C-alpha cells in the first residue's frame, strides 16, 4: 500500500513538471524561391486539456529573407482547433529559421516547432547543382580504377609512391569512420543534435557510399603492391612518423571518449581533422617522386584527369550554391572545403604539367635477352627508370 502511494505521488510530481501540450510542424525543412511561397502545418498535441488561451507568435531569424502569414495565432481555451496552415514567403535568397513562441510559456513545449527555410533564387540552378554534384561524385569514384588497371596491365607498381598510398588509405578510413559514425550510430547523432538543435545531419548516403568505396579501391591498389613488381619502394621513415603522430592522436581521443572526457562526436571530428590534414599533404610524396625520377611512368594520368574533373565540379557546385542561396560565407567565411578542392586541383594541374610537358619525351622501351624467342615465356620486360608511359 505504501509503495502504491509513493508511485502515485511520483507520477503526480512528474505530471506537474510536464507541459500540458506540445507544438509540432508537418515538416522541418522547407525550400522556397524568392518571390514564391510554401505552406506547412502547425499542430497542437494536447497531453492534458489546455484550460487557458494560447498566443502563438512566429520568430523569424532573418526577417529580410522570410515572412510568415499569419504572424501570430490565438488559440482560445474553448475551441477544439488544433491545426493551422502557415504560409512562408521568400523575400531574399539565403537561409532562415522560423521558430514558435507561445504565451503562457509554461503551458506548452515548442522544442520541435521550428522550420529551417532555404530561399533560393532559381529552382533551375538547384537542379543544375544537383546534376553537377552527382557527376563529380561519379568522377571521383571512378578515378581509382585507371591506376588499378594500369598496375594490372603493367604487372608492376613501380612509379606509384607508397607514401601516397599509405596516407590515402588512412585518410579514407578516418573519413569513413566520421561518416558511418554520425550516420548510423544513433547516440552520436543525438550528440550532434544536442549540440546543434536546429541543424541537419551533415552526412548523406552518397558520403557513406563514396568513403567506403574509396577504402575498398585503395585497399585493392595496396594489395597490388604485394603482388606485382615494386622495385625497391618502401613507405618512407617520414611517412611512418606522420602515421605515428596520427595514431597517437586517435588513440588519445579514443581513451578520452571512453572515460567521457570528450564525446564520441568529438572523436569523430578529430578523425575528420586527420582526413583534412592528409588531403593537404598526400600528393606531395608522389609529386616529389615523379620529380626525382624525372618520369610519371606508373602514375596513371587517367586518375588525374578524373580527380581534376571532380575537383573542378565540386568547386563549381559550391559557387552555384553560394550564388543561388546568396551564401558566399560558405566559401569565403569558411574556406576549408573550397580550399581543399582548390589545393587538389592545383596538384592535378602540376601532375598534368609533369606528364605532358616536363617529362613527355621519356619513352618506355623493352629490353629483351639475346636468346629471346617467341616461345620464351620467361622473358622479362625491363623499364628504364625515369621512362615515360602514356597511361
Coordinates of C-alpha atoms in Angstrom, one line a residue:
X1 CA 0.0 0.0 0.0
X2 CA 2.8 2.4 0.9
X3 CA 4.6 1.5 -2.4
X4 CA 1.5 2.3 -4.4
X5 CA 1.1 5.7 -2.7
X6 CA 4.7 6.6 -3.4
X7 CA 4.3 5.5 -7.0
X8 CA 1.2 7.7 -7.5
X9 CA 3.0 10.6 -5.7
X10 CA 5.9 10.3 -8.1
X11 CA 3.6 10.3 -11.1
X12 CA 1.8 13.3 -9.8
X13 CA 5.1 15.2 -9.3
X14 CA 6.2 14.3 -12.8
X15 CA 2.8 15.4 -14.2
X16 CA 3.2 18.8 -12.7
X17 CA 6.5 19.3 -14.4
X18 CA 5.2 18.1 -17.7
X19 CA 3.8 20.6 -20.3
X20 CA 0.1 20.5 -21.0
X21 CA 0.7 20.2 -24.7
X22 CA 3.4 20.4 -27.4
X23 CA 3.5 22.0 -30.8
X24 CA 4.9 20.3 -33.8
X25 CA 5.1 21.1 -37.5
X26 CA 4.4 19.0 -40.6
X27 CA 8.0 19.5 -42.0
X28 CA 11.1 21.0 -40.5
X29 CA 12.8 21.7 -43.8
X30 CA 11.3 23.9 -46.5
X31 CA 12.6 25.3 -49.7
X32 CA 11.0 28.3 -51.4
X33 CA 12.1 30.5 -54.3
X34 CA 12.5 34.3 -54.0
X35 CA 9.0 35.8 -54.6
X36 CA 7.4 32.4 -54.1
X37 CA 5.6 30.8 -51.2
X38 CA 5.2 27.4 -49.4
X39 CA 2.9 26.2 -46.7
X40 CA 3.4 24.0 -43.6
X41 CA 1.1 22.8 -40.9
X42 CA 1.3 23.7 -37.2
X43 CA -0.1 21.1 -34.8
X44 CA -1.1 21.3 -31.2
X45 CA -0.9 17.9 -29.5
X46 CA -2.7 18.1 -26.1
X47 CA -1.3 15.8 -23.4
X48 CA -3.9 17.2 -21.0
X49 CA -6.7 19.6 -21.8
X50 CA -5.4 23.2 -22.0
X51 CA -7.6 25.4 -19.9
X52 CA -6.2 28.8 -20.9
X53 CA -5.9 30.9 -24.0
X54 CA -2.6 30.5 -26.0
X55 CA -1.0 33.1 -28.2
X56 CA 1.5 31.7 -30.7
X57 CA 3.9 34.1 -32.4
X58 CA 6.4 33.2 -35.1
X59 CA 10.0 34.3 -34.6
X60 CA 11.8 34.7 -38.0
X61 CA 15.6 34.6 -37.8
X62 CA 16.1 36.9 -40.8
X63 CA 13.0 39.0 -41.4
X64 CA 14.5 40.4 -44.6
X65 CA 14.5 36.9 -46.1
X66 CA 11.3 35.3 -44.8
X67 CA 7.8 36.5 -43.9
X68 CA 5.0 34.3 -42.4
X69 CA 1.3 34.7 -42.8
X70 CA -0.2 34.9 -40.2
X71 CA 2.5 36.4 -37.9
X72 CA 0.7 35.1 -34.8
X73 CA -2.2 32.8 -33.8
X74 CA -4.6 33.0 -30.8
X75 CA -6.0 29.7 -29.7
X76 CA -8.9 30.1 -27.2
X77 CA -9.3 27.6 -24.5
X78 CA -13.0 26.9 -25.5
X79 CA -12.1 25.9 -29.1
X80 CA -11.1 22.5 -30.5
X81 CA -8.9 23.8 -33.3
X82 CA -5.5 22.2 -33.0
X83 CA -4.2 22.6 -36.6
X84 CA -3.2 25.7 -38.6
X85 CA -1.8 26.4 -42.1
X86 CA 1.2 28.7 -42.1
X87 CA 2.5 30.3 -45.3
X88 CA 6.1 31.1 -45.8
X89 CA 7.0 33.9 -48.3
X90 CA 10.5 34.1 -49.8
X91 CA 11.8 37.7 -49.8
X92 CA 15.5 37.2 -50.4
X93 CA 18.0 34.3 -51.0
X94 CA 19.6 32.7 -48.0
X95 CA 18.8 30.5 -45.0
X96 CA 16.5 31.3 -42.1
X97 CA 14.8 29.5 -39.2
X98 CA 11.2 30.2 -38.2
X99 CA 10.6 29.3 -34.6
X100 CA 7.4 29.5 -32.4
X101 CA 6.9 31.3 -29.1
X102 CA 3.9 30.6 -27.0
X103 CA 2.3 32.6 -24.2
X104 CA 2.0 31.5 -21.4
X105 CA 5.4 29.9 -21.7
X106 CA 4.9 27.0 -19.2
X107 CA 1.8 25.7 -20.9
X108 CA 3.4 24.1 -23.9
X109 CA 6.6 22.6 -25.3
X110 CA 7.7 24.2 -28.6
X111 CA 11.1 22.4 -28.9
X112 CA 10.1 20.7 -32.2
X113 CA 8.0 23.6 -33.6
X114 CA 10.5 25.2 -35.9
X115 CA 11.2 25.2 -39.7
X116 CA 14.5 25.5 -41.5
X117 CA 13.8 27.6 -44.6
X118 CA 16.1 27.7 -47.6
X119 CA 15.3 30.5 -50.0
X120 CA 16.8 30.0 -53.5
X121 CA 17.0 32.4 -56.4
X122 CA 16.3 29.8 -59.0
X123 CA 14.9 26.3 -58.9
X124 CA 16.7 25.5 -62.2
X125 CA 20.0 26.3 -60.6
X126 CA 19.2 23.9 -57.8
X127 CA 18.7 21.1 -60.3
X128 CA 21.9 22.1 -62.2
X129 CA 23.8 22.0 -58.9
X130 CA 22.3 18.6 -58.1
X131 CA 23.5 17.2 -61.5
X132 CA 26.9 18.7 -61.1
X133 CA 27.1 17.1 -57.6
X134 CA 26.4 13.6 -59.0
X135 CA 28.8 14.0 -61.9
X136 CA 31.7 14.9 -59.6
X137 CA 30.7 12.1 -57.3
X138 CA 31.0 9.6 -60.2
X139 CA 34.2 11.2 -61.4
X140 CA 35.9 10.8 -58.0
X141 CA 34.5 7.3 -57.5
X142 CA 35.8 6.1 -60.9
X143 CA 39.1 7.9 -60.5
X144 CA 40.6 5.0 -58.6
X145 CA 40.3 2.5 -61.4
X146 CA 42.7 3.8 -64.1
X147 CA 45.5 3.3 -61.6
X148 CA 44.3 -0.2 -60.7
X149 CA 44.1 -1.1 -64.4
X150 CA 47.5 0.4 -65.2
X151 CA 49.0 -1.7 -62.4
X152 CA 47.3 -4.8 -63.7
X153 CA 48.3 -4.2 -67.3
X154 CA 52.0 -3.5 -66.4
X155 CA 52.1 -6.2 -63.7
X156 CA 54.1 -3.5 -61.8
X157 CA 53.5 -0.8 -59.3
X158 CA 56.9 0.9 -59.9
X159 CA 56.2 4.6 -60.2
X160 CA 53.3 4.6 -57.7
X161 CA 54.6 6.2 -54.5
X162 CA 53.9 4.1 -51.4
X163 CA 53.8 7.1 -49.1
X164 CA 50.9 8.5 -51.1
X165 CA 49.0 5.1 -50.9
X166 CA 49.6 4.8 -47.1
X167 CA 48.3 8.3 -46.4
X168 CA 45.4 7.8 -48.8
X169 CA 44.1 4.6 -47.0
X170 CA 44.4 6.2 -43.6
X171 CA 42.6 9.4 -44.8
X172 CA 39.7 7.4 -46.3
X173 CA 39.4 5.2 -43.2
X174 CA 39.2 8.3 -41.0
X175 CA 36.6 9.8 -43.4
X176 CA 34.6 6.6 -43.3
X177 CA 34.6 6.5 -39.5
X178 CA 33.3 10.0 -39.4
X179 CA 30.5 9.3 -41.9
X180 CA 29.4 5.9 -40.7
X181 CA 29.5 7.0 -37.0
X182 CA 27.5 10.1 -37.5
X183 CA 25.0 8.5 -39.9
X184 CA 24.5 5.1 -38.3
X185 CA 25.2 5.4 -34.5
X186 CA 22.0 7.0 -33.1
X187 CA 23.7 8.1 -29.8
X188 CA 26.4 10.0 -31.8
X189 CA 23.7 11.5 -34.0
X190 CA 21.8 12.6 -30.9
X191 CA 25.0 14.2 -29.5
X192 CA 25.2 16.2 -32.8
X193 CA 21.6 17.4 -32.4
X194 CA 22.1 18.3 -28.8
X195 CA 25.0 20.5 -29.9
X196 CA 23.1 21.9 -32.9
X197 CA 19.4 21.6 -32.0
X198 CA 18.2 23.1 -35.3
X199 CA 20.9 21.7 -37.5
X200 CA 20.9 18.9 -40.2
X201 CA 23.0 15.8 -40.1
X202 CA 25.8 16.8 -42.5
X203 CA 26.4 13.2 -43.6
X204 CA 24.3 11.9 -46.6
X205 CA 24.0 8.5 -48.1
X206 CA 26.4 9.3 -51.0
X207 CA 29.0 10.3 -48.5
X208 CA 28.8 6.8 -47.0
X209 CA 29.0 5.1 -50.4
X210 CA 31.9 7.2 -51.6
X211 CA 34.1 6.9 -48.5
X212 CA 33.6 3.1 -48.1
X213 CA 34.2 2.6 -51.8
X214 CA 37.3 4.7 -51.6
X215 CA 38.6 2.5 -48.8
X216 CA 37.9 -0.6 -50.9
X217 CA 39.6 0.7 -54.1
X218 CA 42.6 2.0 -52.2
X219 CA 42.9 -1.4 -50.4
X220 CA 42.8 -3.1 -53.8
X221 CA 45.7 -0.9 -55.0
X222 CA 47.7 -1.7 -51.9
X223 CA 47.1 -5.4 -52.4
X224 CA 48.6 -5.0 -55.9
X225 CA 51.7 -3.7 -54.3
X226 CA 52.2 -7.1 -52.7
X227 CA 51.5 -9.0 -55.9
X228 CA 53.2 -7.1 -58.7
X229 CA 56.8 -5.9 -59.2
X230 CA 57.6 -3.0 -56.9
X231 CA 61.3 -2.5 -57.1
X232 CA 62.9 -1.1 -54.0
X233 CA 60.0 1.0 -52.9
X234 CA 59.0 1.2 -49.3
X235 CA 57.0 3.5 -47.1
X236 CA 59.5 6.2 -46.0
X237 CA 60.5 7.0 -42.5
X238 CA 58.9 10.4 -42.8
X239 CA 55.6 8.9 -43.7
X240 CA 55.8 6.4 -40.8
X241 CA 56.5 9.3 -38.4
X242 CA 53.4 11.1 -39.7
X243 CA 51.3 7.9 -39.3
X244 CA 52.7 7.6 -35.8
X245 CA 51.5 11.2 -34.9
X246 CA 48.1 10.4 -36.3
X247 CA 47.9 7.1 -34.5
X248 CA 48.8 8.7 -31.1
X249 CA 46.2 11.5 -31.7
X250 CA 43.4 8.9 -32.5
X251 CA 44.4 6.6 -29.6
X252 CA 44.3 9.5 -27.1
X253 CA 41.0 10.6 -28.5
X254 CA 39.6 7.1 -28.1
X255 CA 40.8 6.9 -24.4
X256 CA 39.3 10.4 -23.7
X257 CA 36.0 9.4 -25.2
X258 CA 35.9 6.1 -23.3
X259 CA 36.2 7.9 -20.0
X260 CA 33.7 10.6 -21.0
X261 CA 36.2 13.5 -21.0
X262 CA 35.2 14.2 -24.6
X263 CA 32.2 12.9 -26.5
X264 CA 32.3 10.3 -29.3
X265 CA 31.1 13.1 -31.6
X266 CA 34.4 15.0 -30.8
X267 CA 36.3 11.8 -31.5
X268 CA 34.7 11.6 -35.0
X269 CA 35.6 15.3 -35.5
X270 CA 39.2 14.5 -34.7
X271 CA 39.0 11.7 -37.3
X272 CA 37.8 14.2 -39.9
X273 CA 40.6 16.6 -39.0
X274 CA 43.1 13.8 -39.7
X275 CA 41.4 13.4 -43.1
X276 CA 41.7 17.1 -43.8
X277 CA 45.4 17.1 -42.9
X278 CA 46.1 14.1 -45.1
X279 CA 44.3 15.7 -48.0
X280 CA 46.7 18.7 -47.7
X281 CA 49.9 16.6 -47.8
X282 CA 49.1 13.3 -49.5
X283 CA 50.0 14.4 -53.1
X284 CA 53.4 15.8 -52.0
X285 CA 55.3 12.5 -51.9
X286 CA 54.0 11.5 -55.4
X287 CA 54.9 14.8 -56.9
X288 CA 58.4 14.7 -55.4
X289 CA 58.8 11.1 -56.5
X290 CA 58.0 12.0 -60.1
X291 CA 60.5 14.8 -59.9
X292 CA 63.2 12.6 -58.5
X293 CA 62.6 10.0 -61.2
X294 CA 62.0 12.7 -63.9
X295 CA 59.1 10.5 -65.0
X296 CA 55.4 9.9 -64.5
X297 CA 55.5 6.3 -65.6
X298 CA 53.4 4.1 -63.3
X299 CA 51.4 7.1 -62.1
X300 CA 48.1 6.9 -64.1
X301 CA 47.2 10.1 -65.8
X302 CA 43.6 8.9 -66.1
X303 CA 43.3 9.1 -62.3
X304 CA 44.5 12.7 -62.5
X305 CA 42.0 13.7 -65.2
X306 CA 39.1 12.3 -63.3
X307 CA 40.3 13.8 -60.0
X308 CA 40.7 17.1 -61.8
X309 CA 37.2 16.9 -63.2
X310 CA 35.7 16.0 -59.8
X311 CA 37.6 18.8 -58.0
X312 CA 36.6 21.4 -60.6
X313 CA 32.9 20.3 -60.5
X314 CA 33.0 20.3 -56.7
X315 CA 34.1 23.9 -56.6
X316 CA 31.6 24.8 -59.3
X317 CA 28.8 23.3 -57.2
X318 CA 29.9 25.4 -54.2
X319 CA 29.9 28.5 -56.3
X320 CA 26.4 27.7 -57.8
X321 CA 25.0 27.1 -54.3
X322 CA 26.7 30.2 -52.9
X323 CA 25.0 32.3 -55.7
X324 CA 21.7 30.6 -55.5
X325 CA 21.4 31.0 -51.8
X326 CA 23.4 34.2 -51.5
X327 CA 25.6 32.4 -49.1
X328 CA 29.2 33.4 -50.1
X329 CA 30.3 32.9 -46.5
X330 CA 30.2 29.2 -47.2
X331 CA 33.2 29.8 -49.4
X332 CA 35.0 32.9 -48.1
X333 CA 33.8 32.7 -44.5
X334 CA 34.9 29.1 -44.0
X335 CA 37.3 28.4 -46.9
X336 CA 38.3 24.9 -45.7
X337 CA 36.3 22.8 -48.1
X338 CA 36.8 25.2 -51.1
X339 CA 40.5 25.5 -50.3
X340 CA 41.0 21.7 -50.1
X341 CA 39.2 21.3 -53.5
X342 CA 41.4 24.1 -55.0
X343 CA 44.6 22.6 -53.5
X344 CA 43.8 19.2 -55.0
X345 CA 43.1 20.7 -58.4
X346 CA 46.4 22.7 -58.2
X347 CA 48.3 19.4 -57.7
X348 CA 46.4 17.8 -60.5
X349 CA 47.5 20.6 -62.8
X350 CA 51.0 20.1 -61.6
X351 CA 50.8 16.4 -62.4
X352 CA 49.5 17.2 -65.9
X353 CA 52.4 19.5 -66.4
X354 CA 54.8 16.8 -65.3
X355 CA 53.2 14.3 -67.5
X356 CA 52.8 16.3 -70.7
X357 CA 55.5 19.0 -70.5
X358 CA 58.4 18.3 -68.2
X359 CA 58.8 14.5 -68.8
X360 CA 56.9 13.9 -72.0
X361 CA 60.0 12.9 -74.1
X362 CA 60.9 10.0 -71.9
X363 CA 59.7 6.8 -73.6
X364 CA 59.4 3.4 -72.1
X365 CA 61.2 0.7 -74.1
X366 CA 61.6 -3.1 -73.7
X367 CA 64.9 -4.8 -73.4
X368 CA 64.9 -8.4 -74.4
X369 CA 67.5 -11.1 -73.7
X370 CA 69.7 -12.1 -76.7
X371 CA 68.4 -15.6 -76.8
X372 CA 64.8 -14.3 -76.9
X373 CA 62.3 -16.3 -78.9
X374 CA 58.5 -16.2 -79.3
X375 CA 58.2 -19.4 -77.2
X376 CA 60.3 -18.0 -74.4
X377 CA 57.7 -17.4 -71.7
X378 CA 60.3 -16.4 -69.1
X379 CA 61.0 -13.1 -70.8
X380 CA 61.3 -10.0 -68.6
X381 CA 60.2 -6.5 -69.6
X382 CA 62.8 -4.1 -68.3
X383 CA 61.8 -0.5 -67.8
X384 CA 64.5 2.2 -67.6
X385 CA 64.0 4.3 -64.5
X386 CA 62.7 7.7 -65.5
X387 CA 61.0 6.5 -68.6
X388 CA 57.6 7.6 -69.9
X389 CA 54.4 5.7 -70.3
X390 CA 51.2 7.1 -71.8
X391 CA 48.8 5.8 -69.2

